[in-house]
CSV table of C-alpha atoms and ligand atoms in Angstrom, one decimal:
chain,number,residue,atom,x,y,z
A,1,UNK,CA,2.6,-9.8,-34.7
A,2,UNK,CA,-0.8,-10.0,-34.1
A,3,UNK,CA,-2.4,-8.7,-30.4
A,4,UNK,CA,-1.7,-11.3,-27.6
A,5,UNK,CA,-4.4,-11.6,-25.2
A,6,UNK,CA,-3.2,-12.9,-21.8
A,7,UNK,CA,-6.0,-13.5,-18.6
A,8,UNK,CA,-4.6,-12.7,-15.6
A,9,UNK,CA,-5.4,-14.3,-12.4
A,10,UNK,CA,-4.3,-13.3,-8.8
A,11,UNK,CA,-5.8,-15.0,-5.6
A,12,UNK,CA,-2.3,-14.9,-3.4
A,13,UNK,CA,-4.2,-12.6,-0.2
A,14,UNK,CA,-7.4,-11.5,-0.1
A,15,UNK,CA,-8.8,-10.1,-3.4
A,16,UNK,CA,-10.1,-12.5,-6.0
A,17,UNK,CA,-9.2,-11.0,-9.4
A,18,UNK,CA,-8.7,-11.1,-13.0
A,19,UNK,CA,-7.7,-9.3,-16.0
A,20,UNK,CA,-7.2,-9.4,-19.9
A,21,UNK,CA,-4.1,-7.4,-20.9
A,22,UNK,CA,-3.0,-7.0,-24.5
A,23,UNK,CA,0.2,-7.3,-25.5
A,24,UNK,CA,1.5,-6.3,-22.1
A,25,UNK,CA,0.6,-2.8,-22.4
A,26,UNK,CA,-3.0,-2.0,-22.4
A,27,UNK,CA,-5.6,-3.4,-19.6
A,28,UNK,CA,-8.3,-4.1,-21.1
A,29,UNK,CA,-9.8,-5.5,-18.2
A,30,UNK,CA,-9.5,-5.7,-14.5
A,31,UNK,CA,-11.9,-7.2,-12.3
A,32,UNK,CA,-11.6,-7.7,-8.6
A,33,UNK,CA,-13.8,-9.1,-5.8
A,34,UNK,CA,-12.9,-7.5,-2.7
A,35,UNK,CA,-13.1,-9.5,0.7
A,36,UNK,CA,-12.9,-6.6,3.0
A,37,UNK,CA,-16.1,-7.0,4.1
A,38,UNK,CA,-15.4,-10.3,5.7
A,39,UNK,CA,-12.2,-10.0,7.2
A,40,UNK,CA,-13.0,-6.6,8.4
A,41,UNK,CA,-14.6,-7.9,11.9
A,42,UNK,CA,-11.4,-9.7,12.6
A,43,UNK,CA,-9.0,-6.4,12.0
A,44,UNK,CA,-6.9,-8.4,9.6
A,45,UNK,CA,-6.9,-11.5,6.6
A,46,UNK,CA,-8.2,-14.6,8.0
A,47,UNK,CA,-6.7,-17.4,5.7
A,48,UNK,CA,-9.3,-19.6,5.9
A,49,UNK,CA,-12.1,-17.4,5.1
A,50,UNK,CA,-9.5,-16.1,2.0
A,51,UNK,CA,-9.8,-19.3,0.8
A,52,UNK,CA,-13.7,-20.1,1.0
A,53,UNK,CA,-14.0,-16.1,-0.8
A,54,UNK,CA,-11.7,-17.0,-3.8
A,55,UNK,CA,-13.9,-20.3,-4.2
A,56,UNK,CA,-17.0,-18.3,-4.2
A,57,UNK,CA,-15.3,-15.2,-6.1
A,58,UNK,CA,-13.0,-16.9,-8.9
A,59,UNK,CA,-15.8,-18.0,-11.9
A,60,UNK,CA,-17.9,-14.6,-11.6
A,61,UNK,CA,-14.7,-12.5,-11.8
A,62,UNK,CA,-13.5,-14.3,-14.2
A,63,UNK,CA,-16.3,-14.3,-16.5
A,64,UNK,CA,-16.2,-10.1,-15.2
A,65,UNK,CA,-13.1,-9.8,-16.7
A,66,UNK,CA,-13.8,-11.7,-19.9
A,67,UNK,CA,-17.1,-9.8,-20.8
A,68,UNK,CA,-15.5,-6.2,-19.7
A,69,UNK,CA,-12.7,-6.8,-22.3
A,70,UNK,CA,-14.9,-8.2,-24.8
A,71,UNK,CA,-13.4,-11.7,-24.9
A,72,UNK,CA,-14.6,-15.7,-24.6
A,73,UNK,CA,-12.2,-18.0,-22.8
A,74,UNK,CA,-11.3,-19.2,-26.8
A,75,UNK,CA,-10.2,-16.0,-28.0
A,76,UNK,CA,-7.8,-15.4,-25.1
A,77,UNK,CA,-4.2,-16.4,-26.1
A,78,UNK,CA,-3.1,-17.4,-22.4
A,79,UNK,CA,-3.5,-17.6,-18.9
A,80,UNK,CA,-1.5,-16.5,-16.5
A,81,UNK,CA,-1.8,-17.0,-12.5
A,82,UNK,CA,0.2,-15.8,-9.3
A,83,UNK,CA,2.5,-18.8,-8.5
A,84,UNK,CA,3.2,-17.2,-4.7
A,85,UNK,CA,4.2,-16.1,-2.6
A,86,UNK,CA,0.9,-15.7,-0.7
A,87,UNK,CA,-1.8,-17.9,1.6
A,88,UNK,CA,-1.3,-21.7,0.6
A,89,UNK,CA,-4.7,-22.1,0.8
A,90,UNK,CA,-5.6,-18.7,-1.4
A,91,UNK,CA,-3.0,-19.4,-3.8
A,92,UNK,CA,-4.6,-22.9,-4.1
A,93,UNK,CA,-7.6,-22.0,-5.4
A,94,UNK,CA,-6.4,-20.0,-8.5
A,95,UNK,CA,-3.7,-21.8,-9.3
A,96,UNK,CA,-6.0,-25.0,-10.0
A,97,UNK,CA,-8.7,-23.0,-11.7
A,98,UNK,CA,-6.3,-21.7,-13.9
A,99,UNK,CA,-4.6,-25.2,-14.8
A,100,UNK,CA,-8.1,-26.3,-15.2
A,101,UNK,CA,-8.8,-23.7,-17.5
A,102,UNK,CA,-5.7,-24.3,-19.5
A,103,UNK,CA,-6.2,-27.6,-19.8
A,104,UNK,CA,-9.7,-27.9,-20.6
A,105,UNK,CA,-9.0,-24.7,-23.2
A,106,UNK,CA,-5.7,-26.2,-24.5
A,107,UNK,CA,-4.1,-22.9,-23.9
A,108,UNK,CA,-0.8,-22.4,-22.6
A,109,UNK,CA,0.0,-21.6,-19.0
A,110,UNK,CA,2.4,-19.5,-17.3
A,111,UNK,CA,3.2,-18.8,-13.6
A,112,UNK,CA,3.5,-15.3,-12.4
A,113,UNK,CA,5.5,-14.5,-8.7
A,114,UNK,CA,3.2,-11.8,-7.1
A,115,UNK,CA,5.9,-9.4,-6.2
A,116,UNK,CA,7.0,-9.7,-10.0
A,117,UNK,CA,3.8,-8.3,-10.9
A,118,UNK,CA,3.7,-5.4,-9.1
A,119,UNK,CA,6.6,-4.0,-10.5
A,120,UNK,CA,5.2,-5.2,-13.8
A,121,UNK,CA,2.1,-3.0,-12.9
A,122,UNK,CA,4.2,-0.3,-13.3
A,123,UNK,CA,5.8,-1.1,-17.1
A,124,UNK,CA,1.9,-1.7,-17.8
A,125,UNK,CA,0.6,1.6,-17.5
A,126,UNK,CA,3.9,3.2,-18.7
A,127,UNK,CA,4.0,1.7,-22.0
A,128,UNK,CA,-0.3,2.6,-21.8
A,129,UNK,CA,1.1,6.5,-21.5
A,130,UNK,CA,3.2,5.7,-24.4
A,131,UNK,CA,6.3,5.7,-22.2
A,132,UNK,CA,8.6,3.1,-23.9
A,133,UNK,CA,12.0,4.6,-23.3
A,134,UNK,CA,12.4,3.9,-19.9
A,135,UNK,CA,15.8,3.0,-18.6
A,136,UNK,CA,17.6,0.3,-17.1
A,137,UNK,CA,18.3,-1.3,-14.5
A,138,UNK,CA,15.4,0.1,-12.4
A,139,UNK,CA,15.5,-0.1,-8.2
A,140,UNK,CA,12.0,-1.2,-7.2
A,141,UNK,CA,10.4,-0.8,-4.0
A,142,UNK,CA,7.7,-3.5,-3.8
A,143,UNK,CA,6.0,-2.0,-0.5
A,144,UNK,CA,2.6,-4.1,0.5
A,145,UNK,CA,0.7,-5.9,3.6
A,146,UNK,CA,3.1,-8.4,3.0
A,147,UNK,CA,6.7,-7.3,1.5
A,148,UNK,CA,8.8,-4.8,1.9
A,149,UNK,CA,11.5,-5.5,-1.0
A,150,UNK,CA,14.0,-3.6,-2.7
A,151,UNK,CA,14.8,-5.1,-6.6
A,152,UNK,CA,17.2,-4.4,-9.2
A,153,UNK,CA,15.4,-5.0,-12.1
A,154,UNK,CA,16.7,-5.5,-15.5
A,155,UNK,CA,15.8,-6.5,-18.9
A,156,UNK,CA,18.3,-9.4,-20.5
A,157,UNK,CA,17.7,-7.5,-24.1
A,158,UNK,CA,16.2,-4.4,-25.4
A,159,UNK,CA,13.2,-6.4,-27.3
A,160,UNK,CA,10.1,-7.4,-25.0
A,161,UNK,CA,11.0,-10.7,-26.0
A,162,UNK,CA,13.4,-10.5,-23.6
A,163,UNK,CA,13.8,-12.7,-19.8
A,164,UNK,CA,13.7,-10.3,-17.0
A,165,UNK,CA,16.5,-10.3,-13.6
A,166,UNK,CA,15.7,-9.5,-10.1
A,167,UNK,CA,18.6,-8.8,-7.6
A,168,UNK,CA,17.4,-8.4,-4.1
A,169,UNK,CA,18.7,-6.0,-2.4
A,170,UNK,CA,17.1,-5.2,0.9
A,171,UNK,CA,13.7,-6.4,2.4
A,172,UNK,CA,12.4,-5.7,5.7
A,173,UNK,CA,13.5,-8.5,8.4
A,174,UNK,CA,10.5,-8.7,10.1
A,175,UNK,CA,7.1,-6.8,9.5
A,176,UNK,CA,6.1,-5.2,6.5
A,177,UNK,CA,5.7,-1.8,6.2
A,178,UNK,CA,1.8,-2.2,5.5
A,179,UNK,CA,1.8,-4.1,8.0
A,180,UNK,CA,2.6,-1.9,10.6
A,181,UNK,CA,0.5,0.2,9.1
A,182,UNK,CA,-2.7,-2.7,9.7
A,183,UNK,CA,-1.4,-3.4,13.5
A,184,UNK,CA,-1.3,0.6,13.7
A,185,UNK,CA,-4.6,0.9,12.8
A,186,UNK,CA,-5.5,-2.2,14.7
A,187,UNK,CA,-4.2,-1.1,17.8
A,188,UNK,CA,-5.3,2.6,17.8
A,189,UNK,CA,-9.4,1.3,17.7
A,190,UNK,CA,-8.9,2.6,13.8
A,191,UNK,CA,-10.1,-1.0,11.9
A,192,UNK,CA,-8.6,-2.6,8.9
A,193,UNK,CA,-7.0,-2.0,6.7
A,194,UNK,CA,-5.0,0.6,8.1
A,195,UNK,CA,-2.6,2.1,5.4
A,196,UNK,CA,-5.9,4.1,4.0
A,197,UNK,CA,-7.4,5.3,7.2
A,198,UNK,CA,-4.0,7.0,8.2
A,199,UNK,CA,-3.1,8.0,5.0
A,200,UNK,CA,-6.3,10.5,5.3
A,201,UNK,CA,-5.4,10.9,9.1
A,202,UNK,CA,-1.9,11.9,9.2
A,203,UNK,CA,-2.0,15.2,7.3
A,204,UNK,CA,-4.1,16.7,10.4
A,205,UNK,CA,-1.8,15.9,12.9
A,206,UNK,CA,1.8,17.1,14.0
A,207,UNK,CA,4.4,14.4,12.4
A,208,UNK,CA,6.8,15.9,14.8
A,209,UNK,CA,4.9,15.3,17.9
A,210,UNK,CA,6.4,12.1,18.8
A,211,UNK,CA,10.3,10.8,18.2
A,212,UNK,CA,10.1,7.5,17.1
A,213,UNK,CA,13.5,6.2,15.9
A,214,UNK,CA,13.7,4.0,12.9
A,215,UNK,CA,15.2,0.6,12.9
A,216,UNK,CA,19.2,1.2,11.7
A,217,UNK,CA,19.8,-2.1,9.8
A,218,UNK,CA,22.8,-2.1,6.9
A,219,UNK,CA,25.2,-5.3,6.0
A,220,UNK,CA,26.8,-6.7,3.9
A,221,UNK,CA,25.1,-8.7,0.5
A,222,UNK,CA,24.7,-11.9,2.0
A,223,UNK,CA,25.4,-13.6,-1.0
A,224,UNK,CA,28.8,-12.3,-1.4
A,225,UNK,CA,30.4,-12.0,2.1
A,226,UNK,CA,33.4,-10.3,0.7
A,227,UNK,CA,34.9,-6.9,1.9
A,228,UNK,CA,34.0,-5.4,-1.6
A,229,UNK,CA,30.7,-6.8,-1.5
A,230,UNK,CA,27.7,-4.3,-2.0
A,231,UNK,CA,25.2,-3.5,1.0
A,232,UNK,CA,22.3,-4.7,1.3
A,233,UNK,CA,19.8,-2.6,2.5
A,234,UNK,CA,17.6,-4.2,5.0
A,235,UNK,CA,14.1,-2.2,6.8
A,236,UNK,CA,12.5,-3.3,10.1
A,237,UNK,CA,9.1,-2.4,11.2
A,238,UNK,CA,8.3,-4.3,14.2
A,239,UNK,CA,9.7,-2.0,16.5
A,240,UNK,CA,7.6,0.8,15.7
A,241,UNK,CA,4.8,-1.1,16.3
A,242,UNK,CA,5.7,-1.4,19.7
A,243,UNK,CA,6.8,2.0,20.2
A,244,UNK,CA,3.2,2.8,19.5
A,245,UNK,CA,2.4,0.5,21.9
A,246,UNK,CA,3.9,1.9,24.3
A,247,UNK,CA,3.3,5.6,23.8
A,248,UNK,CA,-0.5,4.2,23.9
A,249,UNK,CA,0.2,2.6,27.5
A,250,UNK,CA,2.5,5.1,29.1
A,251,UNK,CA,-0.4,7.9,28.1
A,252,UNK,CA,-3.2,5.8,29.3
A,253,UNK,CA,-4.8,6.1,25.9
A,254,UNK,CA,-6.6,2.8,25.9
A,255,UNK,CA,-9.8,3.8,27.2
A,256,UNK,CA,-10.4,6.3,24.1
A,257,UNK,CA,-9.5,3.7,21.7
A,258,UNK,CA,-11.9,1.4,23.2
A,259,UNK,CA,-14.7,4.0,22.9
A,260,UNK,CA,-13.4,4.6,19.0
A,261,UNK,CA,-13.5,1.1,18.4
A,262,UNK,CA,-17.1,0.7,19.7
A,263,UNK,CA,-18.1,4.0,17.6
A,264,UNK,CA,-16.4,3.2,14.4
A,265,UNK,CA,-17.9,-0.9,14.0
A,266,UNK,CA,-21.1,0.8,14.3
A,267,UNK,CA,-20.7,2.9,11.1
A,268,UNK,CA,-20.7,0.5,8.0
A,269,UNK,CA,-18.1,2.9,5.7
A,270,UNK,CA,-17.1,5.7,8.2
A,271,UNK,CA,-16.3,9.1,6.3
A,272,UNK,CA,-13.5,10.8,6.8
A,273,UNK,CA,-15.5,13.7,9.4
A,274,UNK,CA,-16.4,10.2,11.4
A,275,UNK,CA,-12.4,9.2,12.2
A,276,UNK,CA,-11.5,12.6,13.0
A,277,UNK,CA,-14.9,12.9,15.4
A,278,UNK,CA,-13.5,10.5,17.0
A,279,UNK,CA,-9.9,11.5,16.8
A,280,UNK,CA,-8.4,13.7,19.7
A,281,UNK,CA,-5.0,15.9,18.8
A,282,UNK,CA,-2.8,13.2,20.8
A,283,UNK,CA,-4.0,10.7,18.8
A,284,UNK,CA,-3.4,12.5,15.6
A,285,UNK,CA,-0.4,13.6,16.5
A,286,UNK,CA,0.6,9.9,17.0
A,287,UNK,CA,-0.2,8.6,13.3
A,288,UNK,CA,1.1,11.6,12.0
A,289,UNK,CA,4.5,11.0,13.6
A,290,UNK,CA,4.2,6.9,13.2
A,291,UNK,CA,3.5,7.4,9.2
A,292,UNK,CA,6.1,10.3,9.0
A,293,UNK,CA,9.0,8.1,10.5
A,294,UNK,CA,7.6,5.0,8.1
A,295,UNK,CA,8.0,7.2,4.9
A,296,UNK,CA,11.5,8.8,5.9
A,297,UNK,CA,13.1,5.3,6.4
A,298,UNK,CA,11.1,4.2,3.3
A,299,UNK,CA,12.0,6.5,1.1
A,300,UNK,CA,15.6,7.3,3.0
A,301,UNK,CA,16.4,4.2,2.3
A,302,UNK,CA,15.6,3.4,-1.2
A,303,UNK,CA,17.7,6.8,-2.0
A,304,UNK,CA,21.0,5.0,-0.1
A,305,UNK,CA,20.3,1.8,-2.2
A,306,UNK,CA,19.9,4.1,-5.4
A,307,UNK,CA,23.5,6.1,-4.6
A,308,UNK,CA,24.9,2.8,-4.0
A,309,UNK,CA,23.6,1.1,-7.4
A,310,UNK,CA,23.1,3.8,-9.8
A,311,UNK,CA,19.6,2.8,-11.2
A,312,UNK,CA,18.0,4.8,-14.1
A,313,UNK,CA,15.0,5.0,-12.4
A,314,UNK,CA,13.0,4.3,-9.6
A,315,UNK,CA,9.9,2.1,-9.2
A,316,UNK,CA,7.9,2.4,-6.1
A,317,UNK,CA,4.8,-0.2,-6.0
A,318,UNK,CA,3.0,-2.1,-3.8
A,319,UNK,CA,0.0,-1.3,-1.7
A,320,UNK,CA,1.7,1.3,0.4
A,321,UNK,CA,2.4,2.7,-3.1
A,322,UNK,CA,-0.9,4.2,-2.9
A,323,UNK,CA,0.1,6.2,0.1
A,324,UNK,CA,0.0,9.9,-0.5
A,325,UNK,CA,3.0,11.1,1.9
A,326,UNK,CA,5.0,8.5,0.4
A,327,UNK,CA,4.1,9.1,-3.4
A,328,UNK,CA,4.9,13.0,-2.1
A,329,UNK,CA,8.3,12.4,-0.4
A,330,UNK,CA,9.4,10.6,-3.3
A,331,UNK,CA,8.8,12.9,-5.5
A,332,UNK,CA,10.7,15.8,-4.0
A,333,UNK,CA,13.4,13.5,-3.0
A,334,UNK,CA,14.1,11.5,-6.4
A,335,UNK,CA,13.7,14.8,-8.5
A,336,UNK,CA,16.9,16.7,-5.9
A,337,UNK,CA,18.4,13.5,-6.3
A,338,UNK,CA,17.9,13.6,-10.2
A,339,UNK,CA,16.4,10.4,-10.6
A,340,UNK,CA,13.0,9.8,-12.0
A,341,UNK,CA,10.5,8.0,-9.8
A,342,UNK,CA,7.1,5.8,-11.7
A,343,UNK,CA,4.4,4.8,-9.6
A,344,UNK,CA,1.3,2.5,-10.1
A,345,UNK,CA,-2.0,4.2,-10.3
A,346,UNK,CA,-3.6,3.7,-6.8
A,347,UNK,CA,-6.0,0.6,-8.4
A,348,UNK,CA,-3.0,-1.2,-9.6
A,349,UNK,CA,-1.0,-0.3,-6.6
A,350,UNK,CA,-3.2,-2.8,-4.7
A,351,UNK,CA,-3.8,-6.4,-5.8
A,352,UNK,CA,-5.1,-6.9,-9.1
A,353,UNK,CA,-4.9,-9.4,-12.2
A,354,UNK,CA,-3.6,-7.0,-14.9
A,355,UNK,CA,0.1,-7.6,-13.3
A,356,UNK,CA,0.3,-10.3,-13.5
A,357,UNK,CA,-1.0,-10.9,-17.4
A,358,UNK,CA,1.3,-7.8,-17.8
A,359,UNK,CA,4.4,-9.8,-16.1
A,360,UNK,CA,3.4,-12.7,-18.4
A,361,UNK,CA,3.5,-11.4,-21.5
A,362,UNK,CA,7.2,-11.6,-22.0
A,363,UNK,CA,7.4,-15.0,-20.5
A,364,UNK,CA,4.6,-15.8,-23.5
A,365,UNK,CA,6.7,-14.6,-26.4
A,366,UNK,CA,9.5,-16.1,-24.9
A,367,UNK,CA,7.5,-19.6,-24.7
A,368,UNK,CA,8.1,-19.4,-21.2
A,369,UNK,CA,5.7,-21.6,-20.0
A,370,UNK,CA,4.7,-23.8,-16.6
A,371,UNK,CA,5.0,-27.2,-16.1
A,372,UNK,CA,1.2,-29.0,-15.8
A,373,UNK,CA,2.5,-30.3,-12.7
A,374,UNK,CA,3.4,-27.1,-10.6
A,375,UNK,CA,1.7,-25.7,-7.8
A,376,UNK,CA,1.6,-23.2,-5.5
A,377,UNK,CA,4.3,-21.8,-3.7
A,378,UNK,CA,3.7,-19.9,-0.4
A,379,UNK,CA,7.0,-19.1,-0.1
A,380,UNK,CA,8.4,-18.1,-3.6
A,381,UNK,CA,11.6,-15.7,-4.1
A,382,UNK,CA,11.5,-13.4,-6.6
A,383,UNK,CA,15.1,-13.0,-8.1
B,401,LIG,O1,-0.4,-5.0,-2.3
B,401,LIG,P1,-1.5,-5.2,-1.4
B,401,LIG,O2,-2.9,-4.9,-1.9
B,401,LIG,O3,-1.5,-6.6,-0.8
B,401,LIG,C1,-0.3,-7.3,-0.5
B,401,LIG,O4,0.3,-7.9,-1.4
B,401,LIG,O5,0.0,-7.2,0.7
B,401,LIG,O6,-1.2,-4.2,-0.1
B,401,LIG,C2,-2.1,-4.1,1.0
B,401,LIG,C3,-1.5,-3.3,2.0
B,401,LIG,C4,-2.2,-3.2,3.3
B,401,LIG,O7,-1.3,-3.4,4.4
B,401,LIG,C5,-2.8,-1.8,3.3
B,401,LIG,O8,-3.0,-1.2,4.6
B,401,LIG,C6,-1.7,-1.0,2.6
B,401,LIG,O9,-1.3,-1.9,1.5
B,401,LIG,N1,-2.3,0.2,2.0
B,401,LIG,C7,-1.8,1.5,2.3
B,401,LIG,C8,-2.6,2.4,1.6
B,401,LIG,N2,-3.5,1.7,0.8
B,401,LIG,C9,-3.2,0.4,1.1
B,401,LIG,N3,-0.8,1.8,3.2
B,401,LIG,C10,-0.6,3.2,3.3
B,401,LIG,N4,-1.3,4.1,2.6
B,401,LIG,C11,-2.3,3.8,1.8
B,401,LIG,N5,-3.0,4.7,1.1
B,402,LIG,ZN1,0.5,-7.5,-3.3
């Protein structure tokens, strides 16, 4: 078979982007334009600023990602776009470029579910090592800004050709873990986004400073209320948020993050020497602890799901993927628990395009593909 080119396209939060993957396993693309910058003032994604960004951002990177992978839009075989879940307004805008493209291109069209493609993000770059005897069914954590999700993944046949199954088994009931990461950040004068900035934080202070107690949460598979029905392995991350909160208060920190606040939004990119300048030992001794009990109940977790359903291997992706500690944890854990543990590379831990062309590929050799008429769907269930 000849070499399938599929463009990716991904505008579900706040990074415009696109991608040309061949044949689901090499990227030979990836273009993103990043919209920090303008939601950085607010300490957080304003949705109506997403959208007006993807507007501006979709036809450069798009042309970006052709020229980088030495493509036209008419040698490209497909085009594939992130369905949801995600902004309404943000999926909106790549969704109808894409069918537009399709359309005016005559090419065919499929519609990619963003949590999908980051566990396809990690198949990607396998099969681009040359890693094609992976195992099944895999246990993915998909761990981002916005999810917190625990799949069983599986593969209906052993050719690519083949349709792809997600079981949900767990996902957080309120905030997400990167989430709390952000409102961490947020609330400690630290700016956004937060998972980074504590990531390089937390190794210089004490994680066992402060006891915060992870949220407990395990029932029953709601699906199948029945005695012998498996758990389901639920997070919650709201309530460390406000055990930060109140640590902050009861220690009369708020002043010193005020001042931090007002010294950091001066610096355009603060280095790392410039958080820990202004960083006293209570306050690193606060992240450490906040991201140590984050990755224990991450990681703790996922291992309690795995013992439950016997995976072959473990996926952890997601932007929270890129978080050292957690990578690190895993590691030691899943290789005492003798389970091997794949990760994204930290650029394709993040949003990005090349997922979701990589999550279309066997939807395209299975003729998989949308309706004209969809749209977006903020709301979309994987599985
Ligand atoms: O996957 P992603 O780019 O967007 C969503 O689908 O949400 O994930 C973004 C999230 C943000 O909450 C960000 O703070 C977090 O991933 N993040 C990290 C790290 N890098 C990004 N969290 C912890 N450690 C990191 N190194
Ligand atoms: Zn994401």
């Amino acid at each position: 078979m000849p070499p399938v080119h599929i463009l990716g396209i991904e505008s579900s939060c706040d990074e415009t982007a696109a991608a040309v993957v061949r044949s689901g396993e090499f990227t030979a693309s990836s273009a993103i334009f990043s919209q920090l910058a303008t939601h950085q003032p607010y300490g957080g994604v304003v949705p109506e600023l997403a959208s007006r960004e993807h507007l501006r951002g979709i036809v450069p990177v798009v042309r970006q990602a052709l020229k980088d992978a030495a493509q036209t839009p008419e040698s490209i075989d497909a085009i594939a776009v992130t369905r949801g879940p995600g902004l309404a307004g943000a999926l909106l805008v790549g969704v109808s470029y894409a069918k537009a493209l399709a359309f005016a291109l005559e090419k065919p069209l499929i519609a990619v579910n963003h949590l999908e493609g980051h566990i396809h993000a990690v198949l990607l770059e396998e099969r681009q090592r040359g890693n094609r005897d992976l195992n099944f069914p895999v246990l993915a954590l998909v761990v981002s800004g916005g999810h917190t999700h625990l799949y069983l993944c599986e593969r209906a046949g052993p050719q690519e050709a083949a349709a792809w199954r997600y079981r949900l088994v767990g996902r957080t009931r309120d905030d997400a873990a990167g989430e709390a990461y952000d409102k961490v950040a947020k609330l400690l004068g630290l700016g956004y986004p937060g998972g980074p900035v504590i990531d390089r934080l937390a190794p210089h202070g004490d994680a066992t400073a402060v006891n915060f107690t992870p949220a407990q949460i395990k029932g029953k598979d709601r699906s199948a209320a029945k005695e012998s029905a498996p758990t389901f392995f639920d997070f919650s991350f709201s309530g460390i948020k406000t055990a930060v909160l109140r640590h902050v208060e009861l220690n009369q920190m708020q002043a010193a993050i005020l001042k931090r606040h007002m010294s950091l939004s001066e610096k355009a990119k603060p280095a790392l020497e410039d958080y820990l300048a202004v960083c006293d030992k209570q306050t690193l001794d606060l992240i450490a602890s906040f991201q140590h009990t984050v990755v224990e109940d991450l990681v703790g977790k996922t291992l309690r799901a795995a013992e439950e359903f016997q995976p072959a291997a473990l996926f952890v992706t997601g932007g929270v993927a890129a978080n050292s500690e957690l990578r690190r944890c895993f590691e030691e854990r899943s290789a005492r628990a003798g389970l091997p543990v794949f990760f994204p590379s930290c650029p394709l831990s993040t949003d990005n395009a090349a997922m979701i062309a990589a999550a279309a590929y066997p939807r395209f050799l299975l003729k998989d593909f949308a309706d004209p008429q969809f749209s977006a769907e903020p709301s979309m269930a994987l599985g």
